[in-house]
């Protein structure tokens, strides 16, 4: 799954796991009850080593959505929006626990599960841009990855699910949040954000 562009900063690590192997290992971790312990240990290690991006990645895997989104929001703005989009791509690949995507009654739709995870936004005082970034991060974390786009993600999408996925229903939400960031009062390099938004114009399988 290593991408070969001859750009060491863009090709991704050689040890990137095949998506099927990654899925099996994550299911094993979930089944043994070691999910929280493993990600908490990795989060603490990243914090001690001064690696905030990796720490935020494990916070998202631990469903500490507020902290992960605040980290991403704090890095929004400035001239290098392409770099911010790449950071979002790295974070959205944090593992999602099987219980979030487990089969549930028909009334419990992907949109309802998504809104349920964001319940804290209705009780906490969160400013407008952070609210948008939070919704964008959580929706793109839960949804299948979009088609590869070298223009916006030079590492490629090694964990993309090209098959139909019910959580593709969140593509409209993701597109809308990118558009809000692109055209809202937040500033921050519209072209890169619009490029990302275009990845989510069609649901998987369309």
Short mmCIF file of N, CA and C in Angstrom, two decimals, residues 49-181:
data_model
loop_
_atom_site.label_atom_id
_atom_site.label_comp_id
_atom_site.label_asym_id
_atom_site.label_seq_id
_atom_site.Cartn_x
_atom_site.Cartn_y
_atom_site.Cartn_z
N UNK A 49 6.66 12.33 24.20
CA UNK A 49 7.65 12.55 23.15
C UNK A 49 7.42 13.85 22.39
N UNK A 50 6.39 14.62 22.77
CA UNK A 50 6.11 15.88 22.11
C UNK A 50 5.60 15.72 20.69
N UNK A 51 4.69 14.77 20.48
CA UNK A 51 4.13 14.50 19.16
C UNK A 51 2.62 14.74 19.20
N UNK A 52 2.19 16.01 19.16
CA UNK A 52 0.77 16.33 19.34
C UNK A 52 -0.14 15.74 18.27
N UNK A 53 0.34 15.59 17.03
CA UNK A 53 -0.52 15.03 15.98
C UNK A 53 -0.86 13.57 16.28
N UNK A 54 0.13 12.83 16.75
CA UNK A 54 -0.11 11.42 17.08
C UNK A 54 -0.98 11.32 18.34
N UNK A 55 -0.75 12.22 19.27
CA UNK A 55 -1.59 12.23 20.48
C UNK A 55 -3.05 12.48 20.11
N UNK A 56 -3.30 13.44 19.20
CA UNK A 56 -4.68 13.72 18.77
C UNK A 56 -5.29 12.53 18.05
N UNK A 57 -4.48 11.82 17.26
CA UNK A 57 -4.93 10.62 16.55
C UNK A 57 -5.47 9.59 17.54
N UNK A 58 -4.74 9.34 18.61
CA UNK A 58 -5.19 8.36 19.59
C UNK A 58 -6.34 8.89 20.45
N UNK A 59 -6.41 10.18 20.65
CA UNK A 59 -7.57 10.76 21.34
C UNK A 59 -8.84 10.50 20.54
N UNK A 60 -8.74 10.63 19.22
CA UNK A 60 -9.91 10.36 18.38
C UNK A 60 -10.29 8.89 18.45
N UNK A 61 -9.31 8.00 18.42
CA UNK A 61 -9.61 6.57 18.55
C UNK A 61 -10.27 6.26 19.89
N UNK A 62 -9.95 7.06 20.92
CA UNK A 62 -10.53 6.89 22.25
C UNK A 62 -11.88 7.60 22.38
N UNK A 63 -12.33 8.22 21.28
CA UNK A 63 -13.59 8.96 21.23
C UNK A 63 -13.56 10.21 22.08
N UNK A 64 -12.36 10.75 22.31
CA UNK A 64 -12.22 12.07 22.94
C UNK A 64 -12.34 13.09 21.81
N UNK A 65 -13.55 13.21 21.30
CA UNK A 65 -13.79 13.98 20.07
C UNK A 65 -13.51 15.46 20.27
N UNK A 66 -13.86 15.97 21.43
CA UNK A 66 -13.68 17.40 21.70
C UNK A 66 -12.20 17.77 21.65
N UNK A 67 -11.35 16.98 22.29
CA UNK A 67 -9.92 17.28 22.34
C UNK A 67 -9.28 17.15 20.97
N UNK A 68 -9.64 16.11 20.23
CA UNK A 68 -9.06 15.91 18.89
C UNK A 68 -9.46 17.05 17.96
N UNK A 69 -10.73 17.45 18.03
CA UNK A 69 -11.20 18.53 17.16
C UNK A 69 -10.61 19.87 17.57
N UNK A 70 -10.42 20.09 18.84
CA UNK A 70 -9.81 21.35 19.28
C UNK A 70 -8.38 21.45 18.78
N UNK A 71 -7.65 20.34 18.80
CA UNK A 71 -6.29 20.32 18.25
C UNK A 71 -6.31 20.72 16.78
N UNK A 72 -7.24 20.14 16.01
CA UNK A 72 -7.33 20.43 14.59
C UNK A 72 -7.75 21.88 14.36
N UNK A 73 -8.70 22.35 15.13
CA UNK A 73 -9.18 23.72 14.99
C UNK A 73 -8.09 24.74 15.28
N UNK A 74 -7.28 24.46 16.28
CA UNK A 74 -6.20 25.39 16.66
C UNK A 74 -5.17 25.55 15.55
N UNK A 75 -5.12 24.61 14.64
CA UNK A 75 -4.13 24.66 13.55
C UNK A 75 -4.74 25.12 12.23
N UNK A 76 -5.98 25.55 12.28
CA UNK A 76 -6.63 26.05 11.07
C UNK A 76 -6.25 27.50 10.83
N UNK A 77 -6.20 27.87 9.55
CA UNK A 77 -5.89 29.25 9.20
C UNK A 77 -4.46 29.40 8.74
N UNK A 78 -4.13 30.59 8.34
CA UNK A 78 -2.79 30.82 7.82
C UNK A 78 -2.72 30.47 6.35
N UNK A 79 -1.51 30.49 5.80
CA UNK A 79 -1.34 30.32 4.36
C UNK A 79 -1.35 28.86 3.92
N UNK A 80 -0.97 27.95 4.82
CA UNK A 80 -0.77 26.56 4.40
C UNK A 80 -1.99 25.70 4.70
N UNK A 81 -3.08 25.96 4.00
CA UNK A 81 -4.29 25.18 4.21
C UNK A 81 -4.14 23.77 3.66
N UNK A 82 -3.29 23.58 2.63
CA UNK A 82 -3.04 22.24 2.11
C UNK A 82 -2.49 21.35 3.22
N UNK A 83 -1.57 21.90 4.00
CA UNK A 83 -1.00 21.13 5.11
C UNK A 83 -2.08 20.81 6.14
N UNK A 84 -2.99 21.73 6.39
CA UNK A 84 -4.07 21.48 7.34
C UNK A 84 -4.97 20.35 6.84
N UNK A 85 -5.25 20.34 5.54
CA UNK A 85 -6.09 19.28 4.97
C UNK A 85 -5.40 17.92 5.11
N UNK A 86 -4.09 17.90 4.94
CA UNK A 86 -3.36 16.64 5.10
C UNK A 86 -3.41 16.18 6.55
N UNK A 87 -3.36 17.13 7.49
CA UNK A 87 -3.47 16.77 8.90
C UNK A 87 -4.84 16.16 9.18
N UNK A 88 -5.88 16.74 8.61
CA UNK A 88 -7.22 16.18 8.77
C UNK A 88 -7.28 14.76 8.24
N UNK A 89 -6.65 14.53 7.07
CA UNK A 89 -6.64 13.19 6.48
C UNK A 89 -5.98 12.19 7.42
N UNK A 90 -4.86 12.58 8.04
CA UNK A 90 -4.17 11.68 8.98
C UNK A 90 -5.08 11.36 10.17
N UNK A 91 -5.72 12.39 10.72
CA UNK A 91 -6.56 12.18 11.90
C UNK A 91 -7.78 11.32 11.58
N UNK A 92 -8.39 11.51 10.40
CA UNK A 92 -9.61 10.77 10.10
C UNK A 92 -9.35 9.27 9.95
N UNK A 93 -8.08 8.87 9.84
CA UNK A 93 -7.75 7.46 9.74
C UNK A 93 -7.60 6.79 11.10
N UNK A 94 -7.84 7.53 12.17
CA UNK A 94 -7.83 6.90 13.50
C UNK A 94 -8.87 5.78 13.51
N UNK A 95 -8.56 4.64 14.12
CA UNK A 95 -9.50 3.51 14.11
C UNK A 95 -10.84 3.87 14.76
N UNK A 96 -11.90 3.34 14.19
CA UNK A 96 -13.25 3.51 14.74
C UNK A 96 -13.65 2.21 15.39
N UNK A 97 -14.05 2.26 16.64
CA UNK A 97 -14.43 1.03 17.34
C UNK A 97 -15.62 0.37 16.68
N UNK A 98 -15.61 -0.96 16.68
CA UNK A 98 -16.66 -1.72 16.02
C UNK A 98 -18.04 -1.39 16.57
N UNK A 99 -18.11 -1.01 17.84
CA UNK A 99 -19.42 -0.76 18.45
C UNK A 99 -20.11 0.45 17.83
N UNK A 100 -19.34 1.37 17.28
CA UNK A 100 -19.95 2.54 16.64
C UNK A 100 -20.63 2.14 15.35
N UNK A 101 -20.01 1.21 14.61
CA UNK A 101 -20.55 0.77 13.34
C UNK A 101 -21.30 -0.55 13.43
N UNK A 102 -21.57 -1.01 14.65
CA UNK A 102 -22.26 -2.30 14.81
C UNK A 102 -23.68 -2.22 14.26
N UNK A 103 -24.21 -3.37 13.90
CA UNK A 103 -25.58 -3.41 13.40
C UNK A 103 -26.53 -2.98 14.51
N UNK A 104 -27.52 -2.20 14.13
CA UNK A 104 -28.46 -1.65 15.11
C UNK A 104 -29.84 -1.59 14.48
N UNK A 105 -30.87 -1.32 15.28
CA UNK A 105 -32.22 -1.19 14.72
C UNK A 105 -32.24 -0.17 13.58
N UNK A 106 -33.16 -0.34 12.67
CA UNK A 106 -33.22 0.50 11.49
C UNK A 106 -33.32 1.98 11.85
N UNK A 107 -33.99 2.30 12.96
CA UNK A 107 -34.16 3.69 13.35
C UNK A 107 -32.84 4.34 13.71
N UNK A 108 -31.86 3.52 14.07
CA UNK A 108 -30.56 4.05 14.49
C UNK A 108 -29.68 4.20 13.24
N UNK A 109 -29.90 5.26 12.49
CA UNK A 109 -29.22 5.46 11.22
C UNK A 109 -27.81 6.03 11.43
N UNK A 110 -26.95 5.96 10.41
CA UNK A 110 -25.63 6.59 10.53
C UNK A 110 -25.71 8.06 10.96
N UNK A 111 -26.69 8.79 10.41
CA UNK A 111 -26.84 10.20 10.78
C UNK A 111 -27.17 10.35 12.27
N UNK A 112 -28.03 9.46 12.78
CA UNK A 112 -28.39 9.51 14.20
C UNK A 112 -27.20 9.17 15.08
N UNK A 113 -26.40 8.19 14.66
CA UNK A 113 -25.21 7.83 15.44
C UNK A 113 -24.22 8.98 15.45
N UNK A 114 -24.07 9.60 14.31
CA UNK A 114 -23.18 10.76 14.18
C UNK A 114 -23.63 11.88 15.11
N UNK A 115 -24.90 12.21 15.08
CA UNK A 115 -25.42 13.28 15.93
C UNK A 115 -25.29 12.90 17.41
N UNK A 116 -25.47 11.60 17.70
CA UNK A 116 -25.33 11.16 19.08
C UNK A 116 -23.94 11.37 19.64
N UNK A 117 -22.92 11.12 18.81
CA UNK A 117 -21.55 11.33 19.24
C UNK A 117 -21.25 12.81 19.48
N UNK A 118 -22.00 13.68 18.81
CA UNK A 118 -21.77 15.12 18.91
C UNK A 118 -22.68 15.78 19.93
N UNK A 119 -23.26 14.99 20.80
CA UNK A 119 -24.17 15.55 21.80
C UNK A 119 -23.55 16.64 22.63
N UNK A 120 -22.23 16.56 22.86
CA UNK A 120 -21.57 17.55 23.72
C UNK A 120 -21.61 18.96 23.11
N UNK A 121 -21.81 19.05 21.79
CA UNK A 121 -21.87 20.37 21.16
C UNK A 121 -23.10 21.16 21.58
N UNK A 122 -24.14 20.45 22.02
CA UNK A 122 -25.36 21.14 22.43
C UNK A 122 -25.30 21.62 23.87
N UNK A 123 -24.32 21.13 24.62
CA UNK A 123 -24.21 21.53 26.03
C UNK A 123 -22.98 22.39 26.30
N UNK A 124 -21.90 22.16 25.56
CA UNK A 124 -20.68 22.93 25.77
C UNK A 124 -20.72 24.22 24.94
N UNK A 125 -20.03 25.23 25.44
CA UNK A 125 -19.89 26.47 24.69
C UNK A 125 -18.73 26.31 23.72
N UNK A 126 -19.07 26.14 22.46
CA UNK A 126 -18.07 25.93 21.41
C UNK A 126 -18.27 27.00 20.36
N UNK A 127 -17.19 27.71 20.03
CA UNK A 127 -17.32 28.80 19.05
C UNK A 127 -17.58 28.23 17.66
N UNK A 128 -18.03 29.09 16.75
CA UNK A 128 -18.57 28.66 15.47
C UNK A 128 -17.59 27.84 14.63
N UNK A 129 -16.36 28.32 14.48
CA UNK A 129 -15.42 27.59 13.64
C UNK A 129 -15.07 26.24 14.24
N UNK A 130 -14.87 26.18 15.55
CA UNK A 130 -14.55 24.91 16.19
C UNK A 130 -15.71 23.93 16.05
N UNK A 131 -16.93 24.44 16.10
CA UNK A 131 -18.10 23.58 15.91
C UNK A 131 -18.08 22.97 14.50
N UNK A 132 -17.75 23.79 13.50
CA UNK A 132 -17.69 23.30 12.12
C UNK A 132 -16.58 22.28 11.96
N UNK A 133 -15.40 22.57 12.50
CA UNK A 133 -14.26 21.65 12.41
C UNK A 133 -14.58 20.34 13.12
N UNK A 134 -15.25 20.42 14.26
CA UNK A 134 -15.61 19.21 15.01
C UNK A 134 -16.53 18.32 14.19
N UNK A 135 -17.56 18.92 13.61
CA UNK A 135 -18.50 18.14 12.80
C UNK A 135 -17.81 17.54 11.58
N UNK A 136 -16.90 18.30 10.97
CA UNK A 136 -16.16 17.81 9.82
C UNK A 136 -15.28 16.63 10.20
N UNK A 137 -14.53 16.75 11.28
CA UNK A 137 -13.63 15.68 11.69
C UNK A 137 -14.39 14.41 12.02
N UNK A 138 -15.44 14.52 12.80
CA UNK A 138 -16.17 13.33 13.24
C UNK A 138 -16.87 12.65 12.06
N UNK A 139 -17.47 13.43 11.17
CA UNK A 139 -18.15 12.83 10.00
C UNK A 139 -17.15 12.13 9.09
N UNK A 140 -16.01 12.76 8.83
CA UNK A 140 -15.03 12.14 7.93
C UNK A 140 -14.34 10.96 8.59
N UNK A 141 -14.30 10.94 9.92
CA UNK A 141 -13.74 9.81 10.66
C UNK A 141 -14.66 8.59 10.57
N UNK A 142 -15.97 8.81 10.63
CA UNK A 142 -16.93 7.72 10.61
C UNK A 142 -17.20 7.21 9.19
N UNK A 143 -17.10 8.08 8.21
CA UNK A 143 -17.47 7.74 6.83
C UNK A 143 -16.34 6.99 6.13
N UNK A 144 -16.67 6.23 5.07
CA UNK A 144 -15.61 5.61 4.27
C UNK A 144 -14.79 6.69 3.57
N UNK A 145 -13.54 6.37 3.25
CA UNK A 145 -12.68 7.36 2.61
C UNK A 145 -13.14 7.62 1.18
N UNK A 146 -12.94 8.82 0.70
CA UNK A 146 -13.33 9.14 -0.69
C UNK A 146 -12.34 8.56 -1.68
N UNK A 147 -12.65 8.71 -2.94
CA UNK A 147 -11.73 8.27 -3.99
C UNK A 147 -10.41 9.02 -3.85
N UNK A 148 -9.33 8.39 -4.25
CA UNK A 148 -8.02 9.01 -4.11
C UNK A 148 -7.92 10.29 -4.94
N UNK A 149 -7.23 11.27 -4.38
CA UNK A 149 -7.02 12.53 -5.08
C UNK A 149 -5.62 13.02 -4.77
N UNK A 150 -4.66 12.77 -5.65
CA UNK A 150 -3.28 13.20 -5.39
C UNK A 150 -3.15 14.70 -5.15
N UNK A 151 -4.09 15.49 -5.70
CA UNK A 151 -4.00 16.93 -5.53
C UNK A 151 -4.25 17.36 -4.09
N UNK A 152 -5.01 16.58 -3.34
CA UNK A 152 -5.35 17.00 -1.99
C UNK A 152 -4.81 16.06 -0.91
N UNK A 153 -4.34 14.88 -1.30
CA UNK A 153 -3.83 13.94 -0.30
C UNK A 153 -2.71 13.12 -0.93
N UNK A 154 -1.49 13.59 -0.81
CA UNK A 154 -0.37 13.00 -1.54
C UNK A 154 0.02 11.62 -1.03
N UNK A 155 -0.50 11.22 0.13
CA UNK A 155 -0.20 9.88 0.63
C UNK A 155 -1.18 8.87 0.06
N UNK A 156 -2.23 9.35 -0.56
CA UNK A 156 -3.24 8.43 -1.06
C UNK A 156 -4.19 8.04 0.07
N UNK A 157 -5.10 7.16 -0.20
CA UNK A 157 -6.09 6.73 0.80
C UNK A 157 -5.99 5.22 1.00
N UNK A 158 -5.00 4.75 1.77
CA UNK A 158 -4.80 3.30 1.89
C UNK A 158 -5.93 2.56 2.57
N UNK A 159 -6.80 3.27 3.32
CA UNK A 159 -7.87 2.58 4.02
C UNK A 159 -9.24 2.89 3.40
N UNK A 160 -9.26 3.35 2.17
CA UNK A 160 -10.51 3.66 1.51
C UNK A 160 -11.32 2.39 1.28
N UNK A 161 -12.61 2.48 1.50
CA UNK A 161 -13.51 1.36 1.22
C UNK A 161 -14.27 1.69 -0.06
N UNK A 162 -13.91 1.04 -1.18
CA UNK A 162 -14.54 1.40 -2.46
C UNK A 162 -15.94 0.81 -2.61
N UNK A 163 -16.38 -0.02 -1.66
CA UNK A 163 -17.70 -0.65 -1.76
C UNK A 163 -18.75 0.20 -1.06
N UNK A 164 -19.97 -0.16 -1.27
CA UNK A 164 -21.08 0.57 -0.64
C UNK A 164 -20.94 0.51 0.88
N UNK A 165 -21.14 1.64 1.52
CA UNK A 165 -21.02 1.74 2.97
C UNK A 165 -22.12 2.68 3.44
N UNK A 166 -22.93 2.23 4.41
CA UNK A 166 -24.03 3.07 4.88
C UNK A 166 -23.55 4.42 5.38
N UNK A 167 -22.33 4.47 5.90
CA UNK A 167 -21.83 5.73 6.43
C UNK A 167 -21.41 6.70 5.33
N UNK A 168 -21.51 6.26 4.08
CA UNK A 168 -21.38 7.19 2.97
C UNK A 168 -22.50 8.22 2.97
N UNK A 169 -23.56 7.97 3.75
CA UNK A 169 -24.63 8.95 3.91
C UNK A 169 -24.12 10.25 4.51
N UNK A 170 -22.97 10.19 5.16
CA UNK A 170 -22.40 11.38 5.79
C UNK A 170 -21.60 12.24 4.81
N UNK A 171 -21.49 11.80 3.56
CA UNK A 171 -20.72 12.57 2.57
C UNK A 171 -21.28 13.98 2.39
N UNK A 172 -22.59 14.11 2.37
CA UNK A 172 -23.20 15.43 2.22
C UNK A 172 -22.83 16.35 3.36
N UNK A 173 -22.80 15.80 4.56
CA UNK A 173 -22.40 16.58 5.74
C UNK A 173 -20.95 17.04 5.63
N UNK A 174 -20.08 16.13 5.20
CA UNK A 174 -18.66 16.47 5.08
C UNK A 174 -18.47 17.56 4.03
N UNK A 175 -19.12 17.39 2.89
CA UNK A 175 -19.02 18.39 1.83
C UNK A 175 -19.48 19.76 2.33
N UNK A 176 -20.59 19.78 3.06
CA UNK A 176 -21.13 21.05 3.55
C UNK A 176 -20.18 21.73 4.53
N UNK A 177 -19.51 20.94 5.38
CA UNK A 177 -18.59 21.54 6.36
C UNK A 177 -17.34 22.09 5.69
N UNK A 178 -16.85 21.40 4.66
CA UNK A 178 -15.72 21.95 3.90
C UNK A 178 -16.13 23.26 3.23
N UNK A 179 -17.34 23.31 2.68
CA UNK A 179 -17.81 24.53 2.02
C UNK A 179 -17.97 25.67 3.02
N UNK A 180 -18.42 25.34 4.22
CA UNK A 180 -18.55 26.36 5.26
C UNK A 180 -17.20 26.96 5.60
N UNK A 181 -16.19 26.10 5.73
CA UNK A 181 -14.85 26.59 6.03
C UNK A 181 -14.28 27.40 4.87
#
